[in-house]
mmCIF file of N, CA, C and O in Angstrom:
data_model
loop_
_atom_site.group_PDB
_atom_site.id
_atom_site.type_symbol
_atom_site.label_atom_id
_atom_site.label_comp_id
_atom_site.label_asym_id
_atom_site.label_seq_id
_atom_site.Cartn_x
_atom_site.Cartn_y
_atom_site.Cartn_z
ATOM 1 N N GLY A 689 115.975 122.168 126.931
ATOM 2 C CA GLY A 689 116.837 123.254 126.475
ATOM 3 C C GLY A 689 116.395 123.765 125.116
ATOM 4 O O GLY A 689 115.364 123.367 124.592
ATOM 5 N N ALA A 690 117.215 124.636 124.526
ATOM 6 C CA ALA A 690 116.860 125.269 123.267
ATOM 7 C C ALA A 690 116.759 124.240 122.148
ATOM 8 O O ALA A 690 115.997 124.401 121.212
ATOM 9 N N GLY A 691 117.536 123.158 122.252
ATOM 10 C CA GLY A 691 117.545 122.175 121.176
ATOM 11 C C GLY A 691 116.373 121.212 121.215
ATOM 12 O O GLY A 691 116.200 120.443 120.289
ATOM 13 N N SER A 692 115.602 121.241 122.269
ATOM 14 C CA SER A 692 114.571 120.221 122.395
ATOM 15 C C SER A 692 113.448 120.465 121.393
ATOM 16 O O SER A 692 113.062 121.598 121.142
ATOM 17 N N LEU A 693 112.993 119.408 120.800
ATOM 18 C CA LEU A 693 111.970 119.524 119.776
ATOM 19 C C LEU A 693 110.659 119.934 120.413
ATOM 20 O O LEU A 693 110.310 119.452 121.475
ATOM 21 N N ARG A 694 109.943 120.826 119.726
ATOM 22 C CA ARG A 694 108.693 121.297 120.295
ATOM 23 C C ARG A 694 107.585 120.367 119.831
ATOM 24 O O ARG A 694 107.120 120.458 118.698
ATOM 25 N N ILE A 695 107.223 119.462 120.714
ATOM 26 C CA ILE A 695 106.319 118.378 120.361
ATOM 27 C C ILE A 695 104.927 118.891 120.016
ATOM 28 O O ILE A 695 104.369 118.582 118.975
ATOM 29 N N LYS A 696 104.390 119.685 120.913
ATOM 30 C CA LYS A 696 103.009 120.114 120.744
ATOM 31 C C LYS A 696 102.807 120.906 119.446
ATOM 32 O O LYS A 696 101.907 120.607 118.669
ATOM 33 N N PRO A 697 103.652 121.911 119.191
ATOM 34 C CA PRO A 697 103.505 122.655 117.936
ATOM 35 C C PRO A 697 103.644 121.763 116.708
ATOM 36 O O PRO A 697 102.969 121.974 115.706
ATOM 37 N N PHE A 698 104.511 120.767 116.795
ATOM 38 C CA PHE A 698 104.690 119.846 115.678
ATOM 39 C C PHE A 698 103.377 119.131 115.345
ATOM 40 O O PHE A 698 102.941 119.097 114.195
ATOM 41 N N PHE A 699 102.743 118.564 116.366
ATOM 42 C CA PHE A 699 101.480 117.849 116.140
ATOM 43 C C PHE A 699 100.366 118.815 115.725
ATOM 44 O O PHE A 699 99.545 118.497 114.872
ATOM 45 N N GLU A 700 100.360 119.982 116.340
ATOM 46 C CA GLU A 700 99.298 120.944 116.031
ATOM 47 C C GLU A 700 99.403 121.459 114.603
ATOM 48 O O GLU A 700 98.399 121.683 113.938
ATOM 49 N N LYS A 701 100.626 121.624 114.128
ATOM 50 C CA LYS A 701 100.828 122.089 112.753
ATOM 51 C C LYS A 701 100.251 121.064 111.768
ATOM 52 O O LYS A 701 99.529 121.424 110.830
ATOM 53 N N ILE A 702 100.567 119.790 111.988
ATOM 54 C CA ILE A 702 100.042 118.747 111.097
ATOM 55 C C ILE A 702 98.524 118.681 111.202
ATOM 56 O O ILE A 702 97.825 118.578 110.194
ATOM 57 N N ALA A 703 98.014 118.766 112.421
ATOM 58 C CA ALA A 703 96.562 118.722 112.612
ATOM 59 C C ALA A 703 95.880 119.857 111.848
ATOM 60 O O ALA A 703 94.876 119.638 111.166
ATOM 61 N N ASN A 704 96.454 121.053 111.943
ATOM 62 C CA ASN A 704 95.876 122.193 111.237
ATOM 63 C C ASN A 704 95.895 121.977 109.732
ATOM 64 O O ASN A 704 94.921 122.256 109.038
ATOM 65 N N GLU A 705 97.023 121.467 109.237
ATOM 66 C CA GLU A 705 97.137 121.224 107.802
ATOM 67 C C GLU A 705 96.111 120.197 107.325
ATOM 68 O O GLU A 705 95.625 120.255 106.201
ATOM 69 N N GLN A 706 95.810 119.230 108.187
ATOM 70 C CA GLN A 706 94.907 118.143 107.802
ATOM 71 C C GLN A 706 93.455 118.402 108.207
ATOM 72 O O GLN A 706 92.588 117.569 107.975
ATOM 73 N N GLY A 707 93.211 119.544 108.858
ATOM 74 C CA GLY A 707 91.860 119.843 109.322
ATOM 75 C C GLY A 707 91.405 118.895 110.418
ATOM 76 O O GLY A 707 90.253 118.490 110.479
ATOM 77 N N VAL A 708 92.332 118.527 111.290
ATOM 78 C CA VAL A 708 92.067 117.572 112.370
ATOM 79 C C VAL A 708 92.113 118.299 113.707
ATOM 80 O O VAL A 708 92.948 119.179 113.911
ATOM 81 N N GLN A 709 91.227 117.919 114.610
ATOM 82 C CA GLN A 709 91.174 118.537 115.937
ATOM 83 C C GLN A 709 91.815 117.592 116.959
ATOM 84 O O GLN A 709 91.331 116.485 117.154
ATOM 85 N N ILE A 710 92.870 118.049 117.605
ATOM 86 C CA ILE A 710 93.527 117.250 118.648
ATOM 87 C C ILE A 710 92.985 117.663 120.003
ATOM 88 O O ILE A 710 92.853 118.844 120.277
ATOM 89 N N GLU A 711 92.696 116.676 120.854
ATOM 90 C CA GLU A 711 92.298 116.984 122.226
ATOM 91 C C GLU A 711 93.220 116.275 123.201
ATOM 92 O O GLU A 711 93.676 115.170 122.945
ATOM 93 N N GLY A 712 93.451 116.917 124.321
ATOM 94 C CA GLY A 712 94.173 116.286 125.424
ATOM 95 C C GLY A 712 95.528 115.745 125.044
ATOM 96 O O GLY A 712 95.838 114.603 125.319
ATOM 97 N N LEU A 713 96.341 116.561 124.398
ATOM 98 C CA LEU A 713 97.682 116.107 124.033
ATOM 99 C C LEU A 713 98.588 116.156 125.262
ATOM 100 O O LEU A 713 98.792 117.202 125.853
ATOM 101 N N ASN A 714 99.090 115.003 125.653
ATOM 102 C CA ASN A 714 100.010 114.907 126.790
ATOM 103 C C ASN A 714 101.371 114.469 126.301
ATOM 104 O O ASN A 714 101.477 113.623 125.422
ATOM 105 N N GLU A 715 102.388 115.031 126.927
ATOM 106 C CA GLU A 715 103.752 114.743 126.511
ATOM 107 C C GLU A 715 104.568 114.396 127.747
ATOM 108 O O GLU A 715 104.481 115.080 128.755
ATOM 109 N N GLN A 716 105.316 113.329 127.653
ATOM 110 C CA GLN A 716 106.101 112.866 128.791
ATOM 111 C C GLN A 716 107.506 112.545 128.306
ATOM 112 O O GLN A 716 107.672 111.808 127.338
ATOM 113 N N LYS A 717 108.506 113.106 128.967
ATOM 114 C CA LYS A 717 109.888 112.813 128.572
ATOM 115 C C LYS A 717 110.551 111.990 129.664
ATOM 116 O O LYS A 717 110.421 112.286 130.841
ATOM 117 N N THR A 718 111.257 110.954 129.259
ATOM 118 C CA THR A 718 111.970 110.129 130.225
ATOM 119 C C THR A 718 113.386 109.881 129.721
ATOM 120 O O THR A 718 113.601 109.748 128.512
ATOM 121 N N PRO A 719 114.340 109.825 130.627
ATOM 122 C CA PRO A 719 115.723 109.528 130.216
ATOM 123 C C PRO A 719 115.797 108.129 129.617
ATOM 124 O O PRO A 719 115.033 107.239 130.001
ATOM 125 N N LEU A 720 116.703 107.954 128.674
ATOM 126 C CA LEU A 720 116.944 106.616 128.138
ATOM 127 C C LEU A 720 117.732 105.809 129.168
ATOM 128 O O LEU A 720 118.430 106.376 130.009
ATOM 129 N N PRO A 721 117.645 104.479 129.103
ATOM 130 C CA PRO A 721 118.434 103.638 130.019
ATOM 131 C C PRO A 721 119.924 103.954 129.887
ATOM 132 O O PRO A 721 120.393 104.283 128.796
ATOM 133 N N SER A 722 120.646 103.843 130.987
ATOM 134 C CA SER A 722 122.048 104.264 130.987
ATOM 135 C C SER A 722 122.897 103.454 130.010
ATOM 136 O O SER A 722 123.900 103.947 129.503
ATOM 137 N N GLU A 723 122.473 102.208 129.714
ATOM 138 C CA GLU A 723 123.287 101.406 128.798
ATOM 139 C C GLU A 723 123.069 101.792 127.328
ATOM 140 O O GLU A 723 123.792 101.351 126.459
ATOM 141 N N ASN A 724 122.091 102.644 127.085
ATOM 142 C CA ASN A 724 121.823 103.071 125.723
ATOM 143 C C ASN A 724 122.819 104.162 125.325
ATOM 144 O O ASN A 724 122.925 105.191 125.974
ATOM 145 N N ALA A 725 123.533 103.933 124.237
ATOM 146 C CA ALA A 725 124.593 104.855 123.810
ATOM 147 C C ALA A 725 124.043 106.235 123.466
ATOM 148 O O ALA A 725 124.763 107.227 123.532
ATOM 149 N N LEU A 726 122.770 106.295 123.102
ATOM 150 C CA LEU A 726 122.179 107.583 122.745
ATOM 151 C C LEU A 726 121.769 108.380 123.977
ATOM 152 O O LEU A 726 121.374 109.536 123.874
ATOM 153 N N GLY A 727 121.854 107.740 125.146
ATOM 154 C CA GLY A 727 121.301 108.316 126.363
ATOM 155 C C GLY A 727 121.835 109.684 126.740
ATOM 156 O O GLY A 727 121.155 110.476 127.370
ATOM 157 N N GLU A 728 123.092 109.963 126.370
ATOM 158 C CA GLU A 728 123.658 111.251 126.743
ATOM 159 C C GLU A 728 123.108 112.376 125.882
ATOM 160 O O GLU A 728 123.096 113.530 126.282
ATOM 161 N N LYS A 729 122.681 112.042 124.668
ATOM 162 C CA LYS A 729 122.249 113.090 123.738
ATOM 163 C C LYS A 729 120.731 113.183 123.592
ATOM 164 O O LYS A 729 120.211 114.208 123.204
ATOM 165 N N PHE A 730 120.042 112.079 123.900
ATOM 166 C CA PHE A 730 118.605 112.049 123.660
ATOM 167 C C PHE A 730 117.838 111.574 124.874
ATOM 168 O O PHE A 730 118.379 110.929 125.761
ATOM 169 N N GLN A 731 116.557 111.907 124.891
ATOM 170 C CA GLN A 731 115.642 111.323 125.855
ATOM 171 C C GLN A 731 114.434 110.805 125.086
ATOM 172 O O GLN A 731 114.192 111.209 123.957
ATOM 173 N N GLU A 732 113.725 109.894 125.725
ATOM 174 C CA GLU A 732 112.552 109.355 125.074
ATOM 175 C C GLU A 732 111.357 110.271 125.312
ATOM 176 O O GLU A 732 111.192 110.806 126.391
ATOM 177 N N VAL A 733 110.564 110.452 124.280
ATOM 178 C CA VAL A 733 109.350 111.241 124.394
ATOM 179 C C VAL A 733 108.167 110.333 124.107
ATOM 180 O O VAL A 733 108.168 109.594 123.124
ATOM 181 N N ARG A 734 107.188 110.366 124.990
ATOM 182 C CA ARG A 734 105.934 109.654 124.739
ATOM 183 C C ARG A 734 104.822 110.684 124.676
ATOM 184 O O ARG A 734 104.733 111.548 125.536
ATOM 185 N N VAL A 735 104.001 110.553 123.664
ATOM 186 C CA VAL A 735 102.918 111.510 123.466
ATOM 187 C C VAL A 735 101.621 110.724 123.350
ATOM 188 O O VAL A 735 101.575 109.681 122.695
ATOM 189 N N ASP A 736 100.592 111.174 124.033
ATOM 190 C CA ASP A 736 99.285 110.595 123.742
ATOM 191 C C ASP A 736 98.266 111.704 123.537
ATOM 192 O O ASP A 736 98.400 112.807 124.061
ATOM 193 N N MET A 737 97.286 111.400 122.705
ATOM 194 C CA MET A 737 96.302 112.408 122.320
ATOM 195 C C MET A 737 95.029 111.722 121.868
ATOM 196 O O MET A 737 95.019 110.527 121.592
ATOM 197 N N ARG A 738 93.968 112.515 121.800
ATOM 198 C CA ARG A 738 92.694 112.022 121.275
ATOM 199 C C ARG A 738 92.339 112.792 120.025
ATOM 200 O O ARG A 738 92.544 114.010 119.956
ATOM 201 N N LEU A 739 91.811 112.081 119.048
ATOM 202 C CA LEU A 739 91.234 112.711 117.867
ATOM 203 C C LEU A 739 89.786 112.246 117.826
ATOM 204 O O LEU A 739 89.510 111.077 117.586
ATOM 205 N N ASN A 740 88.870 113.158 118.123
ATOM 206 C CA ASN A 740 87.461 112.784 118.203
ATOM 207 C C ASN A 740 86.736 113.098 116.893
ATOM 208 O O ASN A 740 87.079 114.054 116.204
ATOM 209 N N ASN A 741 85.762 112.259 116.594
ATOM 210 C CA ASN A 741 84.871 112.529 115.466
ATOM 211 C C ASN A 741 85.654 112.682 114.161
ATOM 212 O O ASN A 741 85.514 113.659 113.448
ATOM 213 N N ILE A 742 86.477 111.696 113.858
ATOM 214 C CA ILE A 742 87.366 111.780 112.702
ATOM 215 C C ILE A 742 87.080 110.617 111.754
ATOM 216 O O ILE A 742 86.748 109.511 112.197
ATOM 217 N N SER A 743 87.193 110.872 110.458
ATOM 218 C CA SER A 743 86.999 109.789 109.489
ATOM 219 C C SER A 743 88.291 108.981 109.374
ATOM 220 O O SER A 743 89.382 109.487 109.648
ATOM 221 N N LEU A 744 88.166 107.731 108.970
ATOM 222 C CA LEU A 744 89.358 106.883 108.871
ATOM 223 C C LEU A 744 90.372 107.401 107.849
ATOM 224 O O LEU A 744 91.567 107.402 108.139
ATOM 225 N N PRO A 745 89.945 107.843 106.655
ATOM 226 C CA PRO A 745 90.949 108.359 105.718
ATOM 227 C C PRO A 745 91.725 109.537 106.302
ATOM 228 O O PRO A 745 92.946 109.638 106.146
ATOM 229 N N ARG A 746 91.035 110.415 107.001
ATOM 230 C CA ARG A 746 91.694 111.582 107.590
ATOM 231 C C ARG A 746 92.639 111.159 108.714
ATOM 232 O O ARG A 746 93.743 111.695 108.859
ATOM 233 N N LEU A 747 92.207 110.195 109.502
ATOM 234 C CA LEU A 747 93.059 109.671 110.573
ATOM 235 C C LEU A 747 94.346 109.076 109.995
ATOM 236 O O LEU A 747 95.448 109.348 110.471
ATOM 237 N N LEU A 748 94.202 108.269 108.948
ATOM 238 C CA LEU A 748 95.376 107.637 108.344
ATOM 239 C C LEU A 748 96.335 108.675 107.779
ATOM 240 O O LEU A 748 97.549 108.566 107.949
ATOM 241 N N THR A 749 95.784 109.680 107.108
ATOM 242 C CA THR A 749 96.635 110.736 106.558
ATOM 243 C C THR A 749 97.400 111.436 107.673
ATOM 244 O O THR A 749 98.601 111.694 107.552
ATOM 245 N N PHE A 750 96.712 111.724 108.766
ATOM 246 C CA PHE A 750 97.353 112.375 109.909
ATOM 247 C C PHE A 750 98.521 111.529 110.430
ATOM 248 O O PHE A 750 99.622 112.032 110.661
ATOM 249 N N LEU A 751 98.283 110.216 110.597
ATOM 250 C CA LEU A 751 99.323 109.335 111.140
ATOM 251 C C LEU A 751 100.524 109.258 110.204
ATOM 252 O O LEU A 751 101.673 109.281 110.643
ATOM 253 N N VAL A 752 100.257 109.167 108.918
ATOM 254 C CA VAL A 752 101.340 109.111 107.936
ATOM 255 C C VAL A 752 102.175 110.395 107.994
ATOM 256 O O VAL A 752 103.406 110.358 107.983
ATOM 257 N N GLU A 753 101.490 111.528 108.080
ATOM 258 C CA GLU A 753 102.197 112.808 108.116
ATOM 259 C C GLU A 753 103.047 112.948 109.374
ATOM 260 O O GLU A 753 104.128 113.532 109.337
ATOM 261 N N VAL A 754 102.553 112.428 110.491
ATOM 262 C CA VAL A 754 103.327 112.479 111.738
ATOM 263 C C VAL A 754 104.630 111.710 111.564
ATOM 264 O O VAL A 754 105.714 112.200 111.891
ATOM 265 N N GLU A 755 104.543 110.493 111.039
ATOM 266 C CA GLU A 755 105.755 109.683 110.900
ATOM 267 C C GLU A 755 106.689 110.255 109.839
ATOM 268 O O GLU A 755 107.891 110.258 110.001
ATOM 269 N N LYS A 756 106.110 110.761 108.766
ATOM 270 C CA LYS A 756 106.904 111.295 107.671
ATOM 271 C C LYS A 756 107.531 112.631 108.064
ATOM 272 O O LYS A 756 108.682 112.908 107.758
ATOM 273 N N GLY A 757 106.733 113.446 108.752
ATOM 274 C CA GLY A 757 107.130 114.823 109.011
ATOM 275 C C GLY A 757 108.209 114.977 110.057
ATOM 276 O O GLY A 757 108.932 115.960 110.071
ATOM 277 N N SER A 758 108.313 114.020 110.968
ATOM 278 C CA SER A 758 109.251 114.212 112.059
ATOM 279 C C SER A 758 110.533 113.439 111.832
ATOM 280 O O SER A 758 111.605 113.890 112.180
ATOM 281 N N GLY A 759 110.419 112.257 111.270
ATOM 282 C CA GLY A 759 111.587 111.415 111.124
ATOM 283 C C GLY A 759 112.007 110.754 112.428
ATOM 284 O O GLY A 759 112.904 109.933 112.448
ATOM 285 N N PHE A 760 111.364 111.106 113.526
ATOM 286 C CA PHE A 760 111.778 110.546 114.820
ATOM 287 C C PHE A 760 110.598 110.033 115.641
ATOM 288 O O PHE A 760 110.793 109.320 116.606
ATOM 289 N N MET A 761 109.373 110.425 115.300
ATOM 290 C CA MET A 761 108.217 109.953 116.058
ATOM 291 C C MET A 761 107.629 108.739 115.358
ATOM 292 O O MET A 761 107.497 108.735 114.143
ATOM 293 N N ARG A 762 107.275 107.733 116.151
ATOM 294 C CA ARG A 762 106.622 106.555 115.604
ATOM 295 C C ARG A 762 105.301 106.339 116.332
ATOM 296 O O ARG A 762 105.246 106.465 117.552
ATOM 297 N N ILE A 763 104.279 106.006 115.582
ATOM 298 C CA ILE A 763 102.999 105.685 116.196
ATOM 299 C C ILE A 763 103.131 104.312 116.843
ATOM 300 O O ILE A 763 103.559 103.359 116.213
ATOM 301 N N GLN A 764 102.782 104.236 118.107
ATOM 302 C CA GLN A 764 102.994 103.002 118.858
ATOM 303 C C GLN A 764 101.692 102.251 119.096
ATOM 304 O O GLN A 764 101.666 101.030 119.101
ATOM 305 N N ASP A 765 100.624 102.988 119.289
ATOM 306 C CA ASP A 765 99.374 102.339 119.666
ATOM 307 C C ASP A 765 98.210 103.214 119.215
ATOM 308 O O ASP A 765 98.257 104.428 119.366
ATOM 309 N N ILE A 766 97.205 102.587 118.638
ATOM 310 C CA ILE A 766 95.995 103.323 118.247
ATOM 311 C C ILE A 766 94.785 102.540 118.720
ATOM 312 O O ILE A 766 94.715 101.334 118.511
ATOM 313 N N GLN A 767 93.863 103.228 119.353
ATOM 314 C CA GLN A 767 92.565 102.630 119.675
ATOM 315 C C GLN A 767 91.509 103.443 118.955
ATOM 316 O O GLN A 767 91.469 104.666 119.088
ATOM 317 N N ILE A 768 90.691 102.751 118.188
ATOM 318 C CA ILE A 768 89.648 103.436 117.427
ATOM 319 C C ILE A 768 88.300 102.928 117.903
ATOM 320 O O ILE A 768 88.073 101.714 117.953
ATOM 321 N N ARG A 769 87.445 103.845 118.263
ATOM 322 C CA ARG A 769 86.106 103.464 118.721
ATOM 323 C C ARG A 769 85.066 104.077 117.806
ATOM 324 O O ARG A 769 85.163 105.254 117.450
ATOM 325 N N ALA A 770 84.060 103.282 117.460
ATOM 326 C CA ALA A 770 82.961 103.809 116.664
ATOM 327 C C ALA A 770 82.168 104.806 117.502
ATOM 328 O O ALA A 770 82.005 104.630 118.704
ATOM 329 N N ARG A 771 81.690 105.838 116.860
ATOM 330 C CA ARG A 771 80.806 106.785 117.537
ATOM 331 C C ARG A 771 79.376 106.294 117.405
ATOM 332 O O ARG A 771 78.985 105.773 116.372
ATOM 333 N N TYR A 772 78.619 106.497 118.448
ATOM 334 C CA TYR A 772 77.232 106.054 118.439
ATOM 335 C C TYR A 772 76.468 106.778 117.335
ATOM 336 O O TYR A 772 76.550 108.010 117.207
ATOM 337 N N GLY A 773 75.772 106.018 116.510
ATOM 338 C CA GLY A 773 74.874 106.638 115.545
ATOM 339 C C GLY A 773 75.516 107.064 114.228
ATOM 340 O O GLY A 773 74.855 107.614 113.368
ATOM 341 N N THR A 774 76.798 106.812 114.047
ATOM 342 C CA THR A 774 77.411 107.123 112.753
ATOM 343 C C THR A 774 78.400 106.028 112.392
ATOM 344 O O THR A 774 79.067 105.468 113.244
ATOM 345 N N LYS A 775 78.474 105.708 111.111
ATOM 346 C CA LYS A 775 79.414 104.678 110.672
ATOM 347 C C LYS A 775 80.665 105.284 110.049
ATOM 348 O O LYS A 775 81.604 104.578 109.720
ATOM 349 N N LEU A 776 80.670 106.588 109.873
ATOM 350 C CA LEU A 776 81.764 107.206 109.142
ATOM 351 C C LEU A 776 82.784 107.904 110.032
ATOM 352 O O LEU A 776 83.886 108.194 109.596
ATOM 353 N N PHE A 777 82.381 108.193 111.272
ATOM 354 C CA PHE A 777 83.280 108.951 112.138
ATOM 355 C C PHE A 777 83.595 108.175 113.405
ATOM 356 O O PHE A 777 82.772 107.433 113.917
ATOM 357 N N PHE A 778 84.807 108.378 113.897
ATOM 358 C CA PHE A 778 85.339 107.575 114.986
ATOM 359 C C PHE A 778 86.048 108.464 115.998
ATOM 360 O O PHE A 778 86.412 109.596 115.685
ATOM 361 N N ASP A 779 86.249 107.919 117.188
ATOM 362 C CA ASP A 779 87.122 108.557 118.182
ATOM 363 C C ASP A 779 88.398 107.717 118.244
ATOM 364 O O ASP A 779 88.326 106.496 118.371
ATOM 365 N N ALA A 780 89.526 108.374 118.154
ATOM 366 C CA ALA A 780 90.799 107.646 118.162
ATOM 367 C C ALA A 780 91.671 108.131 119.306
ATOM 368 O O ALA A 780 91.740 109.329 119.591
ATOM 369 N N GLN A 781 92.305 107.175 119.965
ATOM 370 C CA GLN A 781 93.285 107.479 121.011
ATOM 371 C C GLN A 781 94.629 107.008 120.454
ATOM 372 O O GLN A 781 94.773 105.856 120.063
ATOM 373 N N ILE A 782 95.596 107.905 120.406
ATOM 374 C CA ILE A 782 96.865 107.602 119.755
ATOM 375 C C ILE A 782 98.009 107.777 120.737
ATOM 376 O O ILE A 782 98.065 108.765 121.471
ATOM 377 N N LYS A 783 98.923 106.807 120.713
ATOM 378 C CA LYS A 783 100.167 106.938 121.478
ATOM 379 C C LYS A 783 101.318 106.925 120.484
ATOM 380 O O LYS A 783 101.374 106.065 119.601
ATOM 381 N N ALA A 784 102.211 107.880 120.651
ATOM 382 C CA ALA A 784 103.400 107.930 119.800
ATOM 383 C C ALA A 784 104.618 108.004 120.704
ATOM 384 O O ALA A 784 104.528 108.449 121.847
ATOM 385 N N ARG A 785 105.736 107.555 120.180
ATOM 386 C CA ARG A 785 106.966 107.709 120.963
ATOM 387 C C ARG A 785 108.115 108.010 120.029
ATOM 388 O O ARG A 785 108.079 107.694 118.836
ATOM 389 N N GLY A 786 109.117 108.619 120.559
ATOM 390 C CA GLY A 786 110.274 108.974 119.744
ATOM 391 C C GLY A 786 111.392 109.507 120.613
ATOM 392 O O GLY A 786 111.356 109.390 121.830
ATOM 393 N N LEU A 787 112.379 110.083 119.958
ATOM 394 C CA LEU A 787 113.523 110.636 120.664
ATOM 395 C C LEU A 787 113.519 112.145 120.524
ATOM 396 O O LEU A 787 113.125 112.687 119.514
ATOM 397 N N SER A 788 113.980 112.790 121.570
ATOM 398 C CA SER A 788 114.105 114.231 121.564
ATOM 399 C C SER A 788 115.476 114.566 122.141
ATOM 400 O O SER A 788 115.951 113.864 123.036
ATOM 401 N N PRO A 789 116.133 115.598 121.629
ATOM 402 C CA PRO A 789 117.450 115.947 122.193
ATOM 403 C C PRO A 789 117.333 116.198 123.695
ATOM 404 O O PRO A 789 116.417 116.858 124.140
ATOM 405 N N ALA A 790 118.285 115.661 124.445
ATOM 406 C CA ALA A 790 118.271 115.854 125.897
ATOM 407 C C ALA A 790 118.754 117.261 126.225
ATOM 408 O O ALA A 790 119.405 117.914 125.411
ATOM 409 N N GLY A 791 118.434 117.687 127.418
ATOM 410 C CA GLY A 791 119.008 118.953 127.866
ATOM 411 C C GLY A 791 118.005 120.048 128.030
ATOM 412 O O GLY A 791 116.846 119.928 127.855
#
């Protein structure tokens, strides 16, 4: 609905500010378990994305800004792989999760 947070623009805005390129951003919303009191107002959002060819300082800044900027998204899992032939740049796969207004 109108109240639902726009996930993709949120991540893209931070990426643009940080000079980071996001690839393959996927977003999945699932209802919260019925016993969860927040379930009527919120749903869970899971986001995964790739950041290719990124330096570690830039990656860390991006992650900090995501958590700081939203107040509701938390980084859940990060996989960092070295790129062949360079020690300074990496490919990162990031999973984040949070709450989004239901409806």
